[in-house]
mmCIF file of C-alpha atoms in Angstrom:
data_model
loop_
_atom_site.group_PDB
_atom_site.id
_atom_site.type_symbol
_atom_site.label_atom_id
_atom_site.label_comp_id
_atom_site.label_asym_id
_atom_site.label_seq_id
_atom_site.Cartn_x
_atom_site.Cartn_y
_atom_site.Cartn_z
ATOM 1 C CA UNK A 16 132.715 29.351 212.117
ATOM 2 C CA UNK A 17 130.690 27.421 209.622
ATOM 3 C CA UNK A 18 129.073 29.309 206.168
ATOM 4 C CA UNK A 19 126.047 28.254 204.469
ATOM 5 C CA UNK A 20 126.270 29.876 201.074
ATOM 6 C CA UNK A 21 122.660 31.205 199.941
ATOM 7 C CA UNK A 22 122.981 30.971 196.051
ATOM 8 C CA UNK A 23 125.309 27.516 194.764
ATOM 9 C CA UNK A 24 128.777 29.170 193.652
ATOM 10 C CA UNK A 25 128.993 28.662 190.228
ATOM 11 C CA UNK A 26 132.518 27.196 190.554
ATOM 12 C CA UNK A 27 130.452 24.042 192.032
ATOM 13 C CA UNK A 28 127.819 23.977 189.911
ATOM 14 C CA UNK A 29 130.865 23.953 186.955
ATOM 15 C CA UNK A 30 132.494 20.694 189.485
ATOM 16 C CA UNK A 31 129.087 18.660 188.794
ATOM 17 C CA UNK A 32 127.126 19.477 185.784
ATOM 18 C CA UNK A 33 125.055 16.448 185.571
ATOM 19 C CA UNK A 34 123.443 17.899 188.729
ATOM 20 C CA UNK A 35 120.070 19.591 188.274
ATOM 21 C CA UNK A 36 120.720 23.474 190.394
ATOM 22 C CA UNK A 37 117.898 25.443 188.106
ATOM 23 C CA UNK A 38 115.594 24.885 185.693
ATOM 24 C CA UNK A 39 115.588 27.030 182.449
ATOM 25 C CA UNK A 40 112.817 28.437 181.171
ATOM 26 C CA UNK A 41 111.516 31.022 179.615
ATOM 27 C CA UNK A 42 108.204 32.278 181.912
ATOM 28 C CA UNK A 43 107.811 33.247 185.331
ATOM 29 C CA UNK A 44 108.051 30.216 187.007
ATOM 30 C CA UNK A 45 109.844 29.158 190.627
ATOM 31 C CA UNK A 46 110.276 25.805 192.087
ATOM 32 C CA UNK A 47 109.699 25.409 195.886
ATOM 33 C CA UNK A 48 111.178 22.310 197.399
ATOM 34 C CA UNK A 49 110.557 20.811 200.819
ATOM 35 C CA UNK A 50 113.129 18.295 202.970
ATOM 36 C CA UNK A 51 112.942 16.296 205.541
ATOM 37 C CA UNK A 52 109.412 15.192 205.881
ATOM 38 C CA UNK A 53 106.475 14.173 206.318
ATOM 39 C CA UNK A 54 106.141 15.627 209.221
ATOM 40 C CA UNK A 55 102.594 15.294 211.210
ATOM 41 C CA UNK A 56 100.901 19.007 211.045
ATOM 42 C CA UNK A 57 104.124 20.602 209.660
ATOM 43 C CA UNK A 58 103.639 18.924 206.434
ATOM 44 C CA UNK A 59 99.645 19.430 205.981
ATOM 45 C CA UNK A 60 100.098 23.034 207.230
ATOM 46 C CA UNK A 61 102.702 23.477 204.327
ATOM 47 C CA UNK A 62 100.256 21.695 201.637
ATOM 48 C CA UNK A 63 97.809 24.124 203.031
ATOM 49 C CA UNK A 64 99.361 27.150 202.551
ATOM 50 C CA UNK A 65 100.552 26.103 199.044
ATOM 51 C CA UNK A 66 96.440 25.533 197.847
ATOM 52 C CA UNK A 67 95.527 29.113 198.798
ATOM 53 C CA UNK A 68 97.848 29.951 196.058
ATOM 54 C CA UNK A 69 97.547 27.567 193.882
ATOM 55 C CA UNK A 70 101.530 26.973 194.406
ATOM 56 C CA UNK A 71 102.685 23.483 193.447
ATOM 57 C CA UNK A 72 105.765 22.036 194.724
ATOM 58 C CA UNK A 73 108.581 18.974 195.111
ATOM 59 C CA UNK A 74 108.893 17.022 198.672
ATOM 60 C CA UNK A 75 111.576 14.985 198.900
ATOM 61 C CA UNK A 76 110.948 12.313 201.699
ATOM 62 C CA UNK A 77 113.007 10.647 203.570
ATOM 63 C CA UNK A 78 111.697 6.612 203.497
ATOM 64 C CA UNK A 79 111.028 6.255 207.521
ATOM 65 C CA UNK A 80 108.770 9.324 207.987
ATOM 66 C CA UNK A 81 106.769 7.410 205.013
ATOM 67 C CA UNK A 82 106.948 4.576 206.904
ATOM 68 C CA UNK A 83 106.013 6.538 210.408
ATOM 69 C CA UNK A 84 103.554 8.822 208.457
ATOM 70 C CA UNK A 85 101.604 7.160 205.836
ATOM 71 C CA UNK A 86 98.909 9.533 205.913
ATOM 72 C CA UNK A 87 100.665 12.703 205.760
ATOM 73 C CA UNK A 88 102.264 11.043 203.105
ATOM 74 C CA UNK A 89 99.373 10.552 200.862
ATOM 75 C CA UNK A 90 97.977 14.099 201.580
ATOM 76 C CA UNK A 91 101.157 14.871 199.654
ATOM 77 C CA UNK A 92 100.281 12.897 196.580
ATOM 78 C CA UNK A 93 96.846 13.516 196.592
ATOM 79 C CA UNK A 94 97.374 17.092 196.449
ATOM 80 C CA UNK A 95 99.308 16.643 193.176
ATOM 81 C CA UNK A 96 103.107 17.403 194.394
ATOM 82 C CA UNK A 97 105.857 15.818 193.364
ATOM 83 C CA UNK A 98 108.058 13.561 195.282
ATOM 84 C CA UNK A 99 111.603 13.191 195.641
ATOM 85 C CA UNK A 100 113.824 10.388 197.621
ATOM 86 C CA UNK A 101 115.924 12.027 200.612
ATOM 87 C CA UNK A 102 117.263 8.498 201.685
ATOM 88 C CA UNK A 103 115.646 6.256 204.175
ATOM 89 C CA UNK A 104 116.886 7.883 207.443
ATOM 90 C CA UNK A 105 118.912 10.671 206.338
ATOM 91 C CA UNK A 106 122.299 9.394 205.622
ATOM 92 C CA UNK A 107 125.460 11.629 204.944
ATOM 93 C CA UNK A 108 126.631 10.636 201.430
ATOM 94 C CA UNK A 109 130.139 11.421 202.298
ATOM 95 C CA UNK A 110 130.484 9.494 205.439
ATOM 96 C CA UNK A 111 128.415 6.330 204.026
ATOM 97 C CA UNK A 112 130.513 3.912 201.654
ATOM 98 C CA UNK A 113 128.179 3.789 198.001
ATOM 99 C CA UNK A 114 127.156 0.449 198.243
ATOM 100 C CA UNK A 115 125.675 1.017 202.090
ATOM 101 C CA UNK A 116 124.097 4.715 200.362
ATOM 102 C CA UNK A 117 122.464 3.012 197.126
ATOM 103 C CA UNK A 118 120.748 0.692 199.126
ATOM 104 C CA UNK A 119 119.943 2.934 201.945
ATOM 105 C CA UNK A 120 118.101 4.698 198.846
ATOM 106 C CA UNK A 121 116.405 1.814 197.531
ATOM 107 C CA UNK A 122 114.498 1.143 200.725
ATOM 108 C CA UNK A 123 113.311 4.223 200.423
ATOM 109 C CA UNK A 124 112.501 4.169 196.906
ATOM 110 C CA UNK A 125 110.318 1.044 197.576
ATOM 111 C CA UNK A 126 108.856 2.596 200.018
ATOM 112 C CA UNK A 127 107.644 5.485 197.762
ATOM 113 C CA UNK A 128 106.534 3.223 195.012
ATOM 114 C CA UNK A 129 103.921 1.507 197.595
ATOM 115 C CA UNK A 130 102.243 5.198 197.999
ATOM 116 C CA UNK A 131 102.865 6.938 194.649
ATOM 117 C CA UNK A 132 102.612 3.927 191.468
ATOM 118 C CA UNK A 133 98.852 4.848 191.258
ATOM 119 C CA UNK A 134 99.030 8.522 191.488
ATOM 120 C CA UNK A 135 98.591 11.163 188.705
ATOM 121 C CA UNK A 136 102.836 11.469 188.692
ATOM 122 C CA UNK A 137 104.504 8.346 190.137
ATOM 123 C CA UNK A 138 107.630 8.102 191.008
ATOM 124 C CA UNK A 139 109.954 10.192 188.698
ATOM 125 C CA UNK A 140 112.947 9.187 190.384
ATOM 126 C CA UNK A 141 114.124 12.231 191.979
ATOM 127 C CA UNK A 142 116.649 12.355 194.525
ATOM 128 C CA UNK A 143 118.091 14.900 196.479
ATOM 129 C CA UNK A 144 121.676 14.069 198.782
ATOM 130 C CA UNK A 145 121.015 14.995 202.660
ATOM 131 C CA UNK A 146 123.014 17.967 203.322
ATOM 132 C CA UNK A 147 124.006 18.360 199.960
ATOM 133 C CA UNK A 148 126.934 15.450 200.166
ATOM 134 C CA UNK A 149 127.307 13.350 197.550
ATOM 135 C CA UNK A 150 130.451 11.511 195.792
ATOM 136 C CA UNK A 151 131.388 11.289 192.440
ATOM 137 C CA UNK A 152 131.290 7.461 192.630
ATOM 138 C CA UNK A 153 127.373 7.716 193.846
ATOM 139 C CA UNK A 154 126.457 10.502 191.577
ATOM 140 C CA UNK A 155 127.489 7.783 188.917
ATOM 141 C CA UNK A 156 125.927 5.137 190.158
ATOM 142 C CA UNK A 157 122.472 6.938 190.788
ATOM 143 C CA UNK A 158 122.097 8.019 187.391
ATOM 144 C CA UNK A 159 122.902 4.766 185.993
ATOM 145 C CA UNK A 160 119.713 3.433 187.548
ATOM 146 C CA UNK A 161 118.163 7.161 186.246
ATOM 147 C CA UNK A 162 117.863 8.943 188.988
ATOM 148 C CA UNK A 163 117.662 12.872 188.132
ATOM 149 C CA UNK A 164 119.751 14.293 191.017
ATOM 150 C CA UNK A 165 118.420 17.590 192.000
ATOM 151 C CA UNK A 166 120.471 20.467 194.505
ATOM 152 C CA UNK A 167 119.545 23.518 194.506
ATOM 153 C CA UNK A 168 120.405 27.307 193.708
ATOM 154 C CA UNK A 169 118.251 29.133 196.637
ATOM 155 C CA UNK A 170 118.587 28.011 200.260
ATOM 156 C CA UNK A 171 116.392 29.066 202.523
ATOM 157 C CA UNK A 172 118.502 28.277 205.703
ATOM 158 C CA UNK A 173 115.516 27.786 207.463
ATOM 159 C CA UNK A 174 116.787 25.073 209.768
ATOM 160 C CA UNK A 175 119.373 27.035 211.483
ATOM 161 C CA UNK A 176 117.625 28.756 214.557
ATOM 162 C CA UNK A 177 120.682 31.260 214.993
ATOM 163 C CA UNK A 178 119.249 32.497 211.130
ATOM 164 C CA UNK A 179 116.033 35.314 212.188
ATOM 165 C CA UNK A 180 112.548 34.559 210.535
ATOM 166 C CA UNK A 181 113.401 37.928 208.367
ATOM 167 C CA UNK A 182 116.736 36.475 207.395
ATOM 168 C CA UNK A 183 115.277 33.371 206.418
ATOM 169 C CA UNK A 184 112.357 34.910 204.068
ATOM 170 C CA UNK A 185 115.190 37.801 202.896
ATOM 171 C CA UNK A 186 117.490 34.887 201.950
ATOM 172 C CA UNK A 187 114.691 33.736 199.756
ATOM 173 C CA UNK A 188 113.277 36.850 198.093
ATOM 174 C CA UNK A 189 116.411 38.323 197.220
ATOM 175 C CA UNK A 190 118.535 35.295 195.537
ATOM 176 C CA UNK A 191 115.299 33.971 193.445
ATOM 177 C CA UNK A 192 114.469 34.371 189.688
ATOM 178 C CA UNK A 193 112.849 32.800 187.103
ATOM 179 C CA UNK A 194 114.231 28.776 187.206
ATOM 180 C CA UNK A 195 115.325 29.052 190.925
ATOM 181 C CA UNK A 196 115.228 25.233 193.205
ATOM 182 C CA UNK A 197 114.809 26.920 196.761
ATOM 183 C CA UNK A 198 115.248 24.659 199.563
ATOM 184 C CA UNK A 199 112.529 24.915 202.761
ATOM 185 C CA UNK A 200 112.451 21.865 205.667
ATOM 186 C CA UNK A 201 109.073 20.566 206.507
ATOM 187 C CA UNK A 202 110.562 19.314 209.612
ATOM 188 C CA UNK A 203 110.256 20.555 213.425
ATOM 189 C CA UNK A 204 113.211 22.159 213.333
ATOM 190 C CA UNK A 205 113.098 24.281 210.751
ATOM 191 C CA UNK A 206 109.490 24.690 211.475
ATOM 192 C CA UNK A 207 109.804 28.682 213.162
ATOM 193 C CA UNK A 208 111.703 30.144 210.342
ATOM 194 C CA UNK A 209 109.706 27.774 207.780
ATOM 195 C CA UNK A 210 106.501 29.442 208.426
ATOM 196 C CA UNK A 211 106.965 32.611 208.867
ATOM 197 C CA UNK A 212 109.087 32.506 205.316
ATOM 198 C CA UNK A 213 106.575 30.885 203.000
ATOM 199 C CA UNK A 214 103.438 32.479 203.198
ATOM 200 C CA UNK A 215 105.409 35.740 202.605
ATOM 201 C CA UNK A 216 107.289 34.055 199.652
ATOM 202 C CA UNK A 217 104.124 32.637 198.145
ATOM 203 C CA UNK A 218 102.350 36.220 198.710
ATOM 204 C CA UNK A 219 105.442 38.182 197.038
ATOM 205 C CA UNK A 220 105.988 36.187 193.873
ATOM 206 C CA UNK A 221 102.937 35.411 193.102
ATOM 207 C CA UNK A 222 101.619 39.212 193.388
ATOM 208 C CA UNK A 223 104.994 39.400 190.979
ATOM 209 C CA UNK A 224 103.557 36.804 188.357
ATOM 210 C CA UNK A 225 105.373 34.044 189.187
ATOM 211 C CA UNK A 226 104.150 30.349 188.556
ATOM 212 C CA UNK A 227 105.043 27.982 191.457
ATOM 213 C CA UNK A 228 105.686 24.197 189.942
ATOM 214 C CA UNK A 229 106.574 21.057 191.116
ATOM 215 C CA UNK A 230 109.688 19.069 189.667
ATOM 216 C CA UNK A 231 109.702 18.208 187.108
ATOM 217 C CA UNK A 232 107.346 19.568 184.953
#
């Protein structure tokens, strides 16, 4: 039986410090991430639900949706998020040998800098490992071309369908503070847990005085 840990153990966060799991700071503020997409009417149902609370956040992409989605895509960017690299189709870092991941990550990265090199942000360089996996080896060579590698301290879980909607928004609520990366999916599958979750998230931090940002920022 598998087990997704909510919060990141601190015994890994210790393993990889150059990682980016939080984000001190001294206010109120949360950062709300989003894998996987674009994803047609997932993704513009997300950005819409974000405006009617003013919430900004970081989407990391994965490079063939861009290609699949253009549009969805831009609605992103225009509505001032940030954006992260996810690979071009989703690779596992631990099964993929580095050179095969690094350029599996440049074609994606090229494929972000068609969209996003006239936009109020650009590309920052972000990147986030699919499923978390990630060697030393690439960790090393990613930040030598300065990449900022961001995890994650708050996972939502929202793509496993044997997790309840009220798990999946409890998971969130009760493992966030001030500084907390949660992970959501803009993707189909996660879509049932996704959307029930966020609204409610949005509703109960903000009502709290929380400030939702993108990355970085």
């Amino acid at each position: 039986m598998s087990f997704t840990p909510i919060t990141t153990p601190k015994v890994v966060k210790s393993l990889f410090p150059t990682l980016v799991w939080d984000i001190p700071t001294k206010g109120k503020d949360i950062y709300l991430t989003f894998d996987d997409g674009p994803t047609p009417k997932i993704t513009n149902w997300v950005l819409d639900t974000l405006k009617q609370y003013n919430a900004k956040a970081t989407f990391f992409c994965i490079g063939k949706n861009i290609e699949e989605h253009p549009d969805v895509f831009k609605n992103i960017i225009s509505e001032g998020h940030s954006i992260g690299n996810h690979t071009y189709n989703h690779v596992k870092g631990w099964k993929t040998k580095t050179k095969d991941y690094l350029n599996n990550i440049t074609q994606a990265k090229k494929i972000i800098d068609l969209h996003v090199k006239e936009s109020e942000i650009g590309n920052q360089d972000l990147f986030r490992p699919p499923y978390g996996q990630i060697t030393p080896k690439q960790i090393k060579k990613l930040q030598e071309q300065s990449y900022k590698i961001v995890m994650w301290n708050v996972l939502s879980v929202d793509w496993n369908k044997k997790v309840s909607t009220e798990t999946c928004l409890n998971n969130v609520i009760n493992h966030t503070d001030s500084g907390s990366i949660i992970v959501f999916h803009d993707s189909v599958k996660a879509s049932k847990n996704m959307q029930f979750a966020l609204p409610k998230v949005l509703k109960y931090f903000n009502e709290k005085g929380y400030t939702f940002k993108r990355i970085p920022e």
